[in-house]
PDB file of C-alpha atoms in Angstrom:
ATOM      1  CA  MET G   1      73.434 136.410 171.612  1.00 48.00           C
ATOM      2  CA  LEU G   2      73.419 133.013 169.939  1.00 53.00           C
ATOM      3  CA  ASP G   3      71.102 130.318 171.212  1.00 68.00           C
ATOM      4  CA  ASP G   4      72.305 126.755 171.781  1.00 88.00           C
ATOM      5  CA  ALA G   5      71.143 125.494 168.375  1.00 87.00           C
ATOM      6  CA  GLU G   6      73.020 128.292 166.599  1.00 91.00           C
ATOM      7  CA  VAL G   7      76.179 127.647 168.624  1.00 90.00           C
ATOM      8  CA  ILE G   8      76.017 123.928 167.881  1.00 91.00           C
ATOM      9  CA  ALA G   9      75.495 124.613 164.166  1.00 93.00           C
ATOM     10  CA  GLU G  10      78.407 127.083 164.144  1.00 94.00           C
ATOM     11  CA  ASN G  11      80.629 124.563 165.941  1.00 94.00           C
ATOM     12  CA  GLU G  12      79.713 121.806 163.488  1.00 95.00           C
ATOM     13  CA  ARG G  13      80.417 124.077 160.505  1.00 95.00           C
ATOM     14  CA  ALA G  14      83.803 125.022 161.963  1.00 94.00           C
ATOM     15  CA  LEU G  15      84.696 121.369 162.565  1.00 95.00           C
ATOM     16  CA  ALA G  16      83.755 120.399 159.010  1.00 95.00           C
ATOM     17  CA  ALA G  17      85.573 123.373 157.478  1.00 94.00           C
ATOM     18  CA  PHE G  18      88.739 122.671 159.439  1.00 94.00           C
ATOM     19  CA  ALA G  19      88.667 118.937 158.666  1.00 94.00           C
ATOM     20  CA  GLU G  20      88.245 119.625 154.944  1.00 94.00           C
ATOM     21  CA  GLY G  21      90.627 122.568 154.722  1.00 90.00           C
ATOM     22  CA  ASP G  22      94.039 123.731 155.825  1.00 86.00           C
ATOM     23  CA  ARG G  23      94.899 122.005 159.105  1.00 87.00           C
ATOM     24  CA  THR G  24      97.570 124.423 160.293  1.00 85.00           C
ATOM     25  CA  ALA G  25      97.859 126.257 163.599  1.00 84.00           C
ATOM     26  CA  GLU G  26      96.868 129.443 161.780  1.00 87.00           C
ATOM     27  CA  ALA G  27      93.719 127.824 160.410  1.00 89.00           C
ATOM     28  CA  LEU G  28      92.927 126.482 163.867  1.00 89.00           C
ATOM     29  CA  ALA G  29      93.276 129.964 165.345  1.00 88.00           C
ATOM     30  CA  SER G  30      90.970 131.386 162.676  1.00 88.00           C
ATOM     31  CA  HIS G  31      88.087 129.222 163.936  1.00 90.00           C
ATOM     32  CA  PRO G  32      87.217 130.377 167.489  1.00 93.00           C
ATOM     33  CA  ALA G  33      84.437 127.777 167.554  1.00 95.00           C
ATOM     34  CA  LEU G  34      87.076 125.026 167.626  1.00 96.00           C
ATOM     35  CA  GLU G  35      88.595 126.402 170.820  1.00 94.00           C
ATOM     36  CA  ARG G  36      85.085 126.673 172.233  1.00 94.00           C
ATOM     37  CA  ILE G  37      84.549 122.962 171.517  1.00 96.00           C
ATOM     38  CA  LEU G  38      87.843 122.010 173.153  1.00 96.00           C
ATOM     39  CA  ARG G  39      87.082 124.210 176.160  1.00 94.00           C
ATOM     40  CA  GLN G  40      83.691 122.509 176.489  1.00 94.00           C
ATOM     41  CA  ILE G  41      85.297 119.054 176.423  1.00 95.00           C
ATOM     42  CA  HIS G  42      87.825 120.209 179.009  1.00 94.00           C
ATOM     43  CA  GLU G  43      85.167 121.654 181.314  1.00 94.00           C
ATOM     44  CA  VAL G  44      82.413 119.043 180.936  1.00 93.00           C
ATOM     45  CA  GLY G  45      84.326 115.935 179.923  1.00 92.00           C
ATOM     46  CA  ILE G  46      81.723 114.959 177.344  1.00 92.00           C
ATOM     47  CA  LEU G  47      82.195 114.855 173.586  1.00 93.00           C
ATOM     48  CA  TYR G  48      79.084 116.221 171.889  1.00 93.00           C
ATOM     49  CA  TYR G  49      80.499 116.218 168.353  1.00 96.00           C
ATOM     50  CA  ASP G  50      81.660 113.667 165.801  1.00 96.00           C
ATOM     51  CA  TRP G  51      84.943 112.191 167.013  1.00 97.00           C
ATOM     52  CA  ALA G  52      86.205 111.893 163.416  1.00 96.00           C
ATOM     53  CA  LEU G  53      86.037 115.700 163.125  1.00 96.00           C
ATOM     54  CA  VAL G  54      87.254 116.510 166.634  1.00 97.00           C
ATOM     55  CA  LYS G  55      90.178 114.133 166.128  1.00 96.00           C
ATOM     56  CA  VAL G  56      91.447 116.383 163.323  1.00 96.00           C
ATOM     57  CA  VAL G  57      91.478 119.322 165.742  1.00 96.00           C
ATOM     58  CA  VAL G  58      93.234 117.232 168.402  1.00 95.00           C
ATOM     59  CA  LEU G  59      95.915 116.234 165.890  1.00 95.00           C
ATOM     60  CA  ALA G  60      96.425 119.878 164.920  1.00 94.00           C
ATOM     61  CA  LYS G  61      96.775 120.818 168.595  1.00 93.00           C
ATOM     62  CA  VAL G  62      99.336 118.040 169.122  1.00 93.00           C
ATOM     63  CA  HIS G  63     101.300 119.278 166.083  1.00 90.00           C
ATOM     64  CA  ALA G  64     101.180 122.855 167.425  1.00 91.00           C
ATOM     65  CA  ALA G  65     102.332 121.776 170.881  1.00 90.00           C
ATOM     66  CA  ILE G  66     105.235 119.784 169.456  1.00 88.00           C
ATOM     67  CA  ALA G  67     106.212 122.753 167.286  1.00 89.00           C
ATOM     68  CA  ALA G  68     106.243 124.934 170.411  1.00 87.00           C
ATOM     69  CA  TYR G  69     108.546 122.469 172.175  1.00 84.00           C
ATOM     70  CA  ASP G  70     110.799 122.277 169.105  1.00 83.00           C
ATOM     71  CA  ALA G  71     111.011 126.081 168.956  1.00 83.00           C
ATOM     72  CA  VAL G  72     112.447 126.144 172.478  1.00 81.00           C
ATOM     73  CA  GLY G  73     115.135 123.649 171.581  1.00 75.00           C
ATOM     74  CA  PRO G  74     115.820 119.948 171.670  1.00 71.00           C
ATOM     75  CA  SER G  75     114.673 117.900 174.624  1.00 66.00           C
ATOM     76  CA  THR G  76     117.419 116.890 177.024  1.00 67.00           C
ATOM     77  CA  MET G  77     115.743 113.497 177.390  1.00 65.00           C
ATOM     78  CA  PRO G  78     115.382 111.081 174.488  1.00 67.00           C
ATOM     79  CA  GLU G  79     111.875 110.724 173.131  1.00 72.00           C
ATOM     80  CA  GLU G  80     110.667 107.177 173.726  1.00 71.00           C
ATOM     81  CA  ILE G  81     107.533 107.749 171.664  1.00 76.00           C
ATOM     82  CA  ASP G  82     107.968 108.114 167.913  1.00 81.00           C
ATOM     83  CA  ARG G  83     106.075 111.210 166.764  1.00 84.00           C
ATOM     84  CA  THR G  84     104.845 109.658 163.538  1.00 87.00           C
ATOM     85  CA  GLU G  85     103.660 106.583 165.409  1.00 88.00           C
ATOM     86  CA  LEU G  86     101.808 108.796 167.892  1.00 88.00           C
ATOM     87  CA  PHE G  87     100.018 110.662 165.087  1.00 89.00           C
ATOM     88  CA  ASN G  88      99.094 107.349 163.468  1.00 90.00           C
ATOM     89  CA  ILE G  89      97.712 106.007 166.751  1.00 91.00           C
ATOM     90  CA  ILE G  90      95.506 109.068 167.183  1.00 92.00           C
ATOM     91  CA  GLN G  91      94.447 108.985 163.530  1.00 92.00           C
ATOM     92  CA  MET G  92      93.475 105.315 163.727  1.00 94.00           C
ATOM     93  CA  ARG G  93      91.243 105.727 166.786  1.00 94.00           C
ATOM     94  CA  THR G  94      87.617 105.163 165.877  1.00 96.00           C
ATOM     95  CA  SER G  95      86.384 106.435 169.227  1.00 95.00           C
ATOM     96  CA  PRO G  96      87.661 109.077 171.622  1.00 94.00           C
ATOM     97  CA  PRO G  97      90.083 107.976 174.316  1.00 91.00           C
ATOM     98  CA  PHE G  98      88.772 107.526 177.836  1.00 90.00           C
ATOM     99  CA  THR G  99      91.218 110.256 178.863  1.00 90.00           C
ATOM    100  CA  LEU G 100      90.001 112.809 176.295  1.00 94.00           C
ATOM    101  CA  GLN G 101      89.263 115.443 178.937  1.00 95.00           C
ATOM    102  CA  ARG G 102      92.819 115.201 180.321  1.00 92.00           C
ATOM    103  CA  LEU G 103      94.279 115.175 176.815  1.00 92.00           C
ATOM    104  CA  ILE G 104      92.473 118.425 175.992  1.00 94.00           C
ATOM    105  CA  GLU G 105      93.685 119.942 179.267  1.00 93.00           C
ATOM    106  CA  VAL G 106      97.279 119.067 178.397  1.00 91.00           C
ATOM    107  CA  LEU G 107      96.891 120.391 174.845  1.00 92.00           C
ATOM    108  CA  HIS G 108      95.635 123.746 176.121  1.00 88.00           C
ATOM    109  CA  HIS G 109      98.756 124.332 178.247  1.00 85.00           C
ATOM    110  CA  PRO G 110     101.363 121.702 177.360  1.00 85.00           C
ATOM    111  CA  THR G 111     104.365 123.480 178.869  1.00 83.00           C
ATOM    112  CA  ARG G 112     102.505 124.115 182.123  1.00 85.00           C
ATOM    113  CA  TYR G 113     102.391 120.385 182.754  1.00 86.00           C
ATOM    114  CA  TYR G 114     105.459 119.113 180.895  1.00 88.00           C
ATOM    115  CA  ARG G 115     108.718 120.977 180.460  1.00 85.00           C
ATOM    116  CA  GLN G 116     110.147 118.466 177.990  1.00 84.00           C
ATOM    117  CA  SER G 117     108.715 117.233 174.713  1.00 83.00           C
ATOM    118  CA  SER G 118     109.507 113.645 175.669  1.00 83.00           C
ATOM    119  CA  LYS G 119     107.247 113.842 178.732  1.00 85.00           C
ATOM    120  CA  PHE G 120     104.525 115.570 176.706  1.00 86.00           C
ATOM    121  CA  LEU G 121     104.644 112.841 174.042  1.00 86.00           C
ATOM    122  CA  ASN G 122     104.406 110.145 176.716  1.00 86.00           C
ATOM    123  CA  ALA G 123     101.365 111.860 178.242  1.00 87.00           C
ATOM    124  CA  VAL G 124      99.618 112.186 174.879  1.00 87.00           C
ATOM    125  CA  HIS G 125     100.429 108.567 174.058  1.00 83.00           C
ATOM    126  CA  LYS G 126      98.723 107.373 177.246  1.00 79.00           C
TER     127      LYS G 126
END
């Protein structure tokens, strides 16, 4: 069993490796520590890690969620939020959003909360 210091070190290594490497859904899945970090944020509502690194994971999760919506088919409602603009807004944030806990919750199960990509994009934008 890992102690807290080892878990934190493993999480930090995973964040750094993901931020510096391939930022695909497959790479995200290959780092279980990243899901552990997101689960912790979702459960506790506190960010214990460097936002600049966690932001990269959040962006990857947003990309993956949008890809899942696109795989189902086009949205029947027009998207009011430009995807590129949304990614730029997230990328430009120097601190985590006040709603980070809710954002992580939505990213874990996007289709549970929003059936259409347009509604998902609006939620992430907020």
